[in-house]
Structures are given as C-alpha cells and as structure tokens.
C-alpha cells in the first residue's frame, strides 16, 4: 500500500498517513524504527507494509530500503 505522510512526531517516532484511497492510517514507533529511516516529512510518499491483521509493520520510502 502507498500513501502520503500526514503527521510525524520525531519525539515519539509515530505518525499518520493517508492511503491513496483516502483512508487514514496511523503507525507507531516500532513500524518507523523498522524502516531504518531517521525522519519523515509531511507530504512524503511512503510504502506501508502491514501484518495479517492490518497493523502497520513498516513504513518505507519507495525505492529506498
């Protein structure tokens, strides 16, 4: 799934995004930490990997990782 970063808090390392279909989705620090990234910016395009239950497992920048 792909979307656009709507919020990101560098202190908590969590945030939210809007999927391409307009659905809002939140992600926690664990999902961000698995990305290997240091920062996300508002409006940045990301790919979201989720587990079988729909919980965000990892947030990555397309083409990076």
CSV table of C-alpha atoms in Angstrom, one decimal:
chain,number,residue,atom,x,y,z
A,1,UNK,CA,0.0,0.0,0.0
A,2,UNK,CA,1.2,3.5,-0.7
A,3,UNK,CA,0.2,6.8,0.9
A,4,UNK,CA,1.3,10.3,1.9
A,5,UNK,CA,2.6,11.3,5.4
A,6,UNK,CA,0.0,13.5,7.1
A,7,UNK,CA,1.7,13.8,10.5
A,8,UNK,CA,5.0,12.7,12.1
A,9,UNK,CA,6.3,13.4,15.6
A,10,UNK,CA,10.1,12.9,15.7
A,11,UNK,CA,10.0,12.6,19.5
A,12,UNK,CA,7.5,9.7,19.6
A,13,UNK,CA,8.6,8.4,16.2
A,14,UNK,CA,5.0,7.8,15.3
A,15,UNK,CA,2.5,9.4,12.9
A,16,UNK,CA,-0.2,9.0,10.4
A,17,UNK,CA,-0.7,8.9,6.6
A,18,UNK,CA,-3.4,9.0,4.1
A,19,UNK,CA,-3.5,6.0,1.8
A,20,UNK,CA,-4.1,6.6,-1.9
A,21,UNK,CA,-7.8,5.7,-1.5
A,22,UNK,CA,-8.1,8.5,1.2
A,23,UNK,CA,-8.2,6.1,4.2
A,24,UNK,CA,-6.3,7.5,7.2
A,25,UNK,CA,-3.8,5.1,8.8
A,26,UNK,CA,-1.6,5.5,11.9
A,27,UNK,CA,1.8,4.0,12.6
A,28,UNK,CA,3.7,3.6,15.8
A,29,UNK,CA,7.4,3.9,16.7
A,30,UNK,CA,8.0,0.2,16.1
A,31,UNK,CA,6.9,0.5,12.4
A,32,UNK,CA,9.0,3.6,11.9
A,33,UNK,CA,12.0,2.0,13.6
A,34,UNK,CA,11.9,-1.0,11.3
A,35,UNK,CA,12.2,1.4,8.3
A,36,UNK,CA,15.8,2.3,9.1
A,37,UNK,CA,14.9,5.9,8.4
A,38,UNK,CA,15.8,8.9,10.6
A,39,UNK,CA,13.0,11.3,9.7
A,40,UNK,CA,9.8,11.6,7.6
A,41,UNK,CA,8.4,14.9,6.3
A,42,UNK,CA,4.8,15.9,5.7
A,43,UNK,CA,3.6,15.1,2.2
A,44,UNK,CA,6.3,12.5,1.7
A,45,UNK,CA,5.2,9.4,-0.3
A,46,UNK,CA,5.7,6.1,1.5
A,47,UNK,CA,5.0,2.4,1.1
A,48,UNK,CA,3.4,0.7,4.1
A,49,UNK,CA,3.8,-2.9,4.9
A,50,UNK,CA,1.3,-4.5,7.3
A,51,UNK,CA,0.9,-7.8,9.1
A,52,UNK,CA,-2.0,-10.1,8.5
A,53,UNK,CA,-4.2,-8.1,10.9
A,54,UNK,CA,-3.7,-4.8,9.1
A,55,UNK,CA,-1.4,-3.3,11.7
A,56,UNK,CA,1.4,-1.3,10.1
A,57,UNK,CA,4.6,-3.3,10.4
A,58,UNK,CA,7.0,-1.0,8.5
A,59,UNK,CA,6.9,2.4,6.7
A,60,UNK,CA,9.5,2.9,3.9
A,61,UNK,CA,10.2,5.4,1.1
A,62,UNK,CA,9.5,3.8,-2.3
A,63,UNK,CA,12.8,2.8,-3.9
A,64,UNK,CA,14.7,3.0,-0.6
A,65,UNK,CA,15.2,0.0,1.7
